[in-house]
Amino acid sequence: MVPGVLYFAVFQYGALAMNVIAFQHYIPFLGMSHSPWAGISNFQTLFGDPGFWRAVGHTVSLALFQLVFFIPVPLAVALLLHSVLSGPVRKFVQSVVFLPHFVSWVVAVALIQQMVGPTGVLTDLLSGGGGHMVNLFTDPSLFQPMMVAELIWKDCGWATVIFTAALFQVDEQLYESAAMDGAGPWRRFWHVTLPGVRPVVVLVLIMRLGSVFSVGFDQVLLQRDSFGQRVSEVIDTYVYYHATVNGDWSVAAAAGLFKGAVALVLVVAANKVAHRLGEQGVYR
């Protein structure tokens, strides 16, 4: 327990103090205590930068893509595993789907590049038939679909486990009662299964809203140069390059603080909406 408490104290809550540099002209060798204060000038610089708003736009659109396409897929897989497949087959499929979750994004991107990169297997197949080069890994118009497809492949199993656990909590007697009343599979799914997993779906949705602006820093950073900065820059990469490459730590901190504030508002709003709809939400 102590290592866990120390981790959150130092790397989570302790790191919050570094947000102070968003209001300073931060100079690393002077530290926070001796760097001059800047008021809100860093935010004025940030909000006047077209590159920042381009990164915000990319982040929001990518987050919406993820929200729309990510949750239905693991829910469908969980329903398939729960209602169609037998026990041993279900465990095998669940293990295969869950395995990519343990692969780092470095390895995952390398594997994907071997499939759809310039010399990938799938690229050779697609290019061979039409006589022209098809490179899915560098086409800027495919950046967001590729990011969503990679996320679904890698983390679909993790969400499937959560939804499968929720499905096992649905009372079997409800299915039997509905069947005795003449309800077919579709009506049992609509009136028994969906209400049973709805609280978990709402919970997962709220948790994803909390990280809606963190659309996969490692994933995007590793493929940013392949697709091009103009289509792949998101808030996290904007913060990273402004801080570590340009040395503009204060503006980068202002961008990070802006992202955290918006995410907090989204979580609180989604939690209130969940309460209005009669759900538990994340907290009361």
CSV table of C-alpha atoms in Angstrom, one decimal:
chain,number,residue,atom,x,y,z
A,1,MET,CA,0.0,0.0,0.0
A,2,VAL,CA,2.8,2.4,0.9
A,3,PRO,CA,4.4,2.3,-2.6
A,4,GLY,CA,1.0,3.0,-4.1
A,5,VAL,CA,0.4,6.0,-1.8
A,6,LEU,CA,3.9,7.4,-2.5
A,7,TYR,CA,3.3,7.0,-6.3
A,8,PHE,CA,0.1,9.0,-6.2
A,9,ALA,CA,1.5,11.5,-3.7
A,10,VAL,CA,4.7,12.2,-5.8
A,11,PHE,CA,3.7,11.6,-9.4
A,12,GLN,CA,0.0,12.5,-9.4
A,13,TYR,CA,-0.9,15.1,-6.6
A,14,GLY,CA,2.7,16.4,-6.2
A,15,ALA,CA,2.9,17.0,-9.9
A,16,LEU,CA,-0.1,19.3,-9.7
A,17,ALA,CA,2.1,22.0,-8.1
A,18,MET,CA,4.0,22.2,-11.4
A,19,ASN,CA,1.0,23.9,-12.9
A,20,VAL,CA,2.2,27.1,-11.2
A,21,ILE,CA,4.7,27.5,-14.1
A,22,ALA,CA,1.7,28.2,-16.4
A,23,PHE,CA,1.6,31.6,-14.7
A,24,GLN,CA,5.3,32.2,-14.8
A,25,HIS,CA,8.1,32.9,-17.3
A,26,TYR,CA,9.6,29.6,-16.2
A,27,ILE,CA,13.4,29.3,-16.4
A,28,PRO,CA,14.5,25.7,-15.5
A,29,PHE,CA,17.8,26.6,-13.8
A,30,LEU,CA,16.1,29.3,-11.7
A,31,GLY,CA,13.2,26.9,-10.6
A,32,MET,CA,9.7,27.8,-9.7
A,33,SER,CA,10.6,29.9,-6.7
A,34,HIS,CA,12.8,32.3,-8.6
A,35,SER,CA,11.2,32.4,-12.0
A,36,PRO,CA,9.3,35.7,-12.7
A,37,TRP,CA,5.6,35.8,-12.6
A,38,ALA,CA,3.7,36.3,-15.9
A,39,GLY,CA,0.1,36.5,-14.9
A,40,ILE,CA,-2.1,35.2,-17.7
A,41,SER,CA,0.2,36.2,-20.6
A,42,ASN,CA,1.1,32.5,-21.3
A,43,PHE,CA,-2.6,31.8,-21.8
A,44,GLN,CA,-2.9,34.8,-24.1
A,45,THR,CA,0.0,33.5,-26.1
A,46,LEU,CA,-1.5,30.0,-26.2
A,47,PHE,CA,-5.0,31.1,-27.3
A,48,GLY,CA,-3.5,33.3,-30.0
A,49,ASP,CA,-1.5,30.5,-31.5
A,50,PRO,CA,-3.3,28.9,-34.5
A,51,GLY,CA,-1.3,25.8,-34.1
A,52,PHE,CA,-2.8,25.2,-30.6
A,53,TRP,CA,-6.4,25.5,-31.9
A,54,ARG,CA,-5.5,23.2,-34.8
A,55,ALA,CA,-4.3,20.7,-32.2
A,56,VAL,CA,-7.5,21.2,-30.2
A,57,GLY,CA,-9.6,20.5,-33.3
A,58,HIS,CA,-7.6,17.3,-34.1
A,59,THR,CA,-7.9,16.2,-30.4
A,60,VAL,CA,-11.7,16.8,-30.3
A,61,SER,CA,-12.4,15.1,-33.6
A,62,LEU,CA,-10.2,12.1,-32.7
A,63,ALA,CA,-11.8,11.9,-29.3
A,64,LEU,CA,-15.3,11.9,-30.8
A,65,PHE,CA,-14.2,9.1,-33.2
A,66,GLN,CA,-13.0,7.1,-30.3
A,67,LEU,CA,-16.1,7.6,-28.2
A,68,VAL,CA,-18.4,6.7,-31.1
A,69,PHE,CA,-16.5,3.6,-32.4
A,70,PHE,CA,-14.6,2.3,-29.4
A,71,ILE,CA,-17.4,1.4,-26.9
A,72,PRO,CA,-19.8,-0.4,-29.3
A,73,VAL,CA,-17.1,-2.8,-30.5
A,74,PRO,CA,-16.1,-4.3,-27.1
A,75,LEU,CA,-19.8,-4.3,-26.0
A,76,ALA,CA,-20.7,-6.3,-29.2
A,77,VAL,CA,-17.8,-8.7,-28.6
A,78,ALA,CA,-18.9,-9.2,-24.9
A,79,LEU,CA,-22.5,-9.9,-26.0
A,80,LEU,CA,-21.1,-12.4,-28.6
A,81,LEU,CA,-18.9,-14.1,-26.0
A,82,HIS,CA,-21.7,-14.2,-23.4
A,83,SER,CA,-24.6,-15.4,-25.5
A,84,VAL,CA,-23.2,-17.4,-28.4
A,85,LEU,CA,-20.0,-19.1,-27.7
A,86,SER,CA,-19.4,-22.0,-25.4
A,87,GLY,CA,-17.2,-21.9,-22.3
A,88,PRO,CA,-13.8,-23.1,-23.6
A,89,VAL,CA,-14.2,-21.2,-26.9
A,90,ARG,CA,-15.3,-18.1,-25.0
A,91,LYS,CA,-12.1,-18.2,-22.8
A,92,PHE,CA,-9.9,-18.7,-25.9
A,93,VAL,CA,-11.4,-15.9,-27.9
A,94,GLN,CA,-11.4,-13.6,-24.8
A,95,SER,CA,-7.7,-14.3,-24.2
A,96,VAL,CA,-6.8,-13.7,-27.9
A,97,VAL,CA,-8.7,-10.4,-27.8
A,98,PHE,CA,-7.3,-9.3,-24.5
A,99,LEU,CA,-3.6,-10.1,-25.4
A,100,PRO,CA,-2.8,-6.9,-27.4
A,101,HIS,CA,-3.6,-4.8,-24.3
A,102,PHE,CA,-0.3,-6.0,-22.7
A,103,VAL,CA,1.7,-4.9,-25.8
A,104,SER,CA,3.3,-1.5,-25.5
A,105,TRP,CA,2.5,1.1,-28.2
A,106,VAL,CA,6.1,0.9,-29.4
A,107,VAL,CA,5.7,-2.8,-30.3
A,108,ALA,CA,2.1,-2.3,-31.5
A,109,VAL,CA,3.1,0.5,-33.9
A,110,ALA,CA,6.0,-1.6,-35.2
A,111,LEU,CA,3.7,-4.6,-35.8
A,112,ILE,CA,1.2,-2.3,-37.6
A,113,GLN,CA,3.9,-0.7,-39.7
A,114,GLN,CA,5.0,-4.2,-40.8
A,115,MET,CA,1.5,-4.8,-42.0
A,116,VAL,CA,0.4,-1.5,-43.6
A,117,GLY,CA,3.7,0.5,-43.8
A,118,PRO,CA,5.5,1.3,-47.1
A,119,THR,CA,6.9,-2.3,-47.2
A,120,GLY,CA,4.1,-4.0,-45.3
A,121,VAL,CA,2.4,-7.2,-46.3
A,122,LEU,CA,-1.0,-5.6,-46.7
A,123,THR,CA,0.5,-2.7,-48.7
A,124,ASP,CA,2.1,-5.2,-51.1
A,125,LEU,CA,-1.3,-6.9,-51.6
A,126,LEU,CA,-3.2,-3.7,-52.2
A,127,SER,CA,-0.5,-2.2,-54.5
A,128,GLY,CA,0.0,-5.4,-56.5
A,129,GLY,CA,-3.5,-5.6,-57.9
A,130,GLY,CA,-4.1,-2.0,-58.9
A,131,GLY,CA,-0.6,-1.2,-60.2
A,132,HIS,CA,-0.2,1.8,-57.9
A,133,MET,CA,1.3,2.2,-54.4
A,134,VAL,CA,-1.2,2.2,-51.5
A,135,ASN,CA,0.4,3.3,-48.3
A,136,LEU,CA,-2.1,3.3,-45.4
A,137,PHE,CA,0.6,4.4,-42.9
A,138,THR,CA,1.4,7.7,-44.5
A,139,ASP,CA,-1.9,8.9,-46.0
A,140,PRO,CA,-2.9,12.0,-44.0
A,141,SER,CA,-6.6,11.4,-44.7
A,142,LEU,CA,-6.4,8.0,-43.0
A,143,PHE,CA,-4.8,9.3,-39.8
A,144,GLN,CA,-8.0,9.3,-37.6
A,145,PRO,CA,-9.4,6.0,-38.9
A,146,MET,CA,-6.0,4.4,-38.3
A,147,MET,CA,-5.8,5.7,-34.8
A,148,VAL,CA,-9.3,4.4,-33.9
A,149,ALA,CA,-8.7,1.1,-35.6
A,150,GLU,CA,-5.4,0.6,-33.7
A,151,LEU,CA,-7.0,1.6,-30.4
A,152,ILE,CA,-9.9,-0.9,-31.0
A,153,TRP,CA,-7.4,-3.7,-31.8
A,154,LYS,CA,-5.2,-3.0,-28.8
A,155,ASP,CA,-7.7,-2.2,-26.0
A,156,CYS,CA,-11.0,-3.8,-27.2
A,157,GLY,CA,-10.2,-6.8,-25.0
A,158,TRP,CA,-9.7,-4.7,-21.9
A,159,ALA,CA,-13.2,-3.2,-22.3
A,160,THR,CA,-14.6,-6.5,-23.3
A,161,VAL,CA,-13.6,-8.0,-19.9
A,162,ILE,CA,-15.5,-5.2,-18.1
A,163,PHE,CA,-18.7,-5.6,-20.2
A,164,THR,CA,-18.5,-9.4,-19.9
A,165,ALA,CA,-18.3,-9.2,-16.1
A,166,ALA,CA,-21.3,-6.9,-16.2
A,167,LEU,CA,-23.2,-9.4,-18.3
A,168,PHE,CA,-22.6,-12.2,-15.8
A,169,GLN,CA,-24.2,-10.0,-13.1
A,170,VAL,CA,-27.5,-10.0,-15.0
A,171,ASP,CA,-29.9,-12.3,-13.2
A,172,GLU,CA,-30.6,-15.5,-15.3
A,173,GLN,CA,-34.1,-15.7,-13.9
A,174,LEU,CA,-34.9,-12.5,-15.8
A,175,TYR,CA,-34.0,-14.2,-19.1
A,176,GLU,CA,-36.1,-17.3,-18.1
A,177,SER,CA,-39.1,-15.1,-17.1
A,178,ALA,CA,-38.9,-13.2,-20.3
A,179,ALA,CA,-38.7,-16.4,-22.4
A,180,MET,CA,-41.7,-17.8,-20.6
A,181,ASP,CA,-43.6,-14.6,-21.4
A,182,GLY,CA,-42.8,-15.2,-25.1
A,183,ALA,CA,-40.0,-12.8,-25.5
A,184,GLY,CA,-37.6,-13.7,-28.3
A,185,PRO,CA,-33.9,-13.2,-28.4
A,186,TRP,CA,-34.1,-9.6,-29.6
A,187,ARG,CA,-36.7,-8.6,-26.9
A,188,ARG,CA,-34.6,-10.3,-24.2
A,189,PHE,CA,-31.6,-8.4,-25.4
A,190,TRP,CA,-33.5,-5.1,-25.4
A,191,HIS,CA,-35.4,-5.4,-22.1
A,192,VAL,CA,-33.0,-7.5,-20.0
A,193,THR,CA,-29.4,-7.4,-21.3
A,194,LEU,CA,-29.2,-3.7,-22.2
A,195,PRO,CA,-30.7,-2.4,-18.9
A,196,GLY,CA,-28.4,-4.8,-17.1
A,197,VAL,CA,-25.2,-3.5,-18.6
A,198,ARG,CA,-26.3,0.2,-18.9
A,199,PRO,CA,-24.7,1.3,-15.6
A,200,VAL,CA,-21.4,-0.1,-16.7
A,201,VAL,CA,-21.6,1.4,-20.1
A,202,VAL,CA,-22.3,4.8,-18.5
A,203,LEU,CA,-19.4,4.3,-16.1
A,204,VAL,CA,-17.0,3.5,-18.9
A,205,LEU,CA,-18.3,6.4,-21.0
A,206,ILE,CA,-17.7,8.9,-18.1
A,207,MET,CA,-14.2,7.5,-17.5
A,208,ARG,CA,-13.3,7.9,-21.1
A,209,LEU,CA,-14.7,11.5,-21.0
A,210,GLY,CA,-12.1,12.1,-18.3
A,211,SER,CA,-9.3,11.2,-20.6
A,212,VAL,CA,-11.1,12.5,-23.8
A,213,PHE,CA,-8.3,14.9,-24.5
A,214,SER,CA,-5.6,12.3,-23.9
A,215,VAL,CA,-6.2,10.6,-27.2
A,216,GLY,CA,-3.1,8.3,-26.9
A,217,PHE,CA,0.1,10.3,-26.5
A,218,ASP,CA,2.4,7.4,-27.2
A,219,GLN,CA,0.3,6.2,-30.1
A,220,VAL,CA,0.1,9.6,-31.8
A,221,LEU,CA,3.8,10.6,-31.1
A,222,LEU,CA,5.1,7.4,-32.6
A,223,GLN,CA,3.2,8.0,-35.9
A,224,ARG,CA,3.2,11.8,-36.0
A,225,ASP,CA,6.0,12.1,-38.5
A,226,SER,CA,4.5,9.4,-40.7
A,227,PHE,CA,1.2,11.1,-41.2
A,228,GLY,CA,2.5,14.7,-40.9
A,229,GLN,CA,2.2,17.3,-38.2
A,230,ARG,CA,-0.6,19.3,-39.8
A,231,VAL,CA,-3.1,16.4,-39.5
A,232,SER,CA,-1.7,14.5,-36.5
A,233,GLU,CA,-0.8,17.3,-34.0
A,234,VAL,CA,-2.9,16.8,-30.8
A,235,ILE,CA,-2.8,18.7,-27.5
A,236,ASP,CA,-0.4,16.2,-25.8
A,237,THR,CA,2.1,16.3,-28.7
A,238,TYR,CA,1.7,20.1,-28.8
A,239,VAL,CA,2.6,20.3,-25.1
A,240,TYR,CA,5.5,17.8,-25.6
A,241,TYR,CA,7.2,19.6,-28.5
A,242,HIS,CA,6.7,23.1,-27.0
A,243,ALA,CA,8.3,22.0,-23.7
A,244,THR,CA,11.1,19.7,-24.7
A,245,VAL,CA,11.9,20.9,-28.2
A,246,ASN,CA,11.1,24.6,-28.1
A,247,GLY,CA,11.9,25.0,-24.4
A,248,ASP,CA,8.7,27.0,-23.9
A,249,TRP,CA,7.7,25.3,-20.7
A,250,SER,CA,5.2,27.9,-19.4
A,251,VAL,CA,3.1,27.9,-22.6
A,252,ALA,CA,3.2,24.1,-22.6
A,253,ALA,CA,2.1,24.0,-19.0
A,254,ALA,CA,-0.8,26.4,-19.8
A,255,ALA,CA,-1.9,24.1,-22.6
A,256,GLY,CA,-1.8,21.1,-20.2
A,257,LEU,CA,-3.7,23.0,-17.6
A,258,PHE,CA,-6.3,24.0,-20.1
A,259,LYS,CA,-6.7,20.4,-21.2
A,260,GLY,CA,-7.1,19.2,-17.5
A,261,ALA,CA,-9.7,21.9,-16.8
A,262,VAL,CA,-11.8,21.0,-19.8
A,263,ALA,CA,-11.6,17.3,-18.9
A,264,LEU,CA,-12.7,18.0,-15.3
A,265,VAL,CA,-15.7,20.0,-16.6
A,266,LEU,CA,-16.6,17.1,-19.0
A,267,VAL,CA,-16.5,14.5,-16.2
A,268,VAL,CA,-18.5,16.6,-13.8
A,269,ALA,CA,-21.1,17.4,-16.4
A,270,ALA,CA,-21.4,13.8,-17.6
A,271,ASN,CA,-21.7,12.6,-14.0
A,272,LYS,CA,-24.6,15.0,-13.4
A,273,VAL,CA,-26.3,13.9,-16.6
A,274,ALA,CA,-25.9,10.3,-15.5
A,275,HIS,CA,-27.6,11.2,-12.2
A,276,ARG,CA,-30.4,12.9,-14.0
A,277,LEU,CA,-30.9,9.7,-16.1
A,278,GLY,CA,-31.1,7.6,-12.9
A,279,GLU,CA,-27.6,6.1,-13.1
A,280,GLN,CA,-25.0,5.8,-10.4
A,281,GLY,CA,-22.3,7.6,-12.3
A,282,VAL,CA,-18.7,7.7,-10.9
A,283,TYR,CA,-19.5,9.5,-7.7
A,284,ARG,CA,-22.4,11.1,-5.8
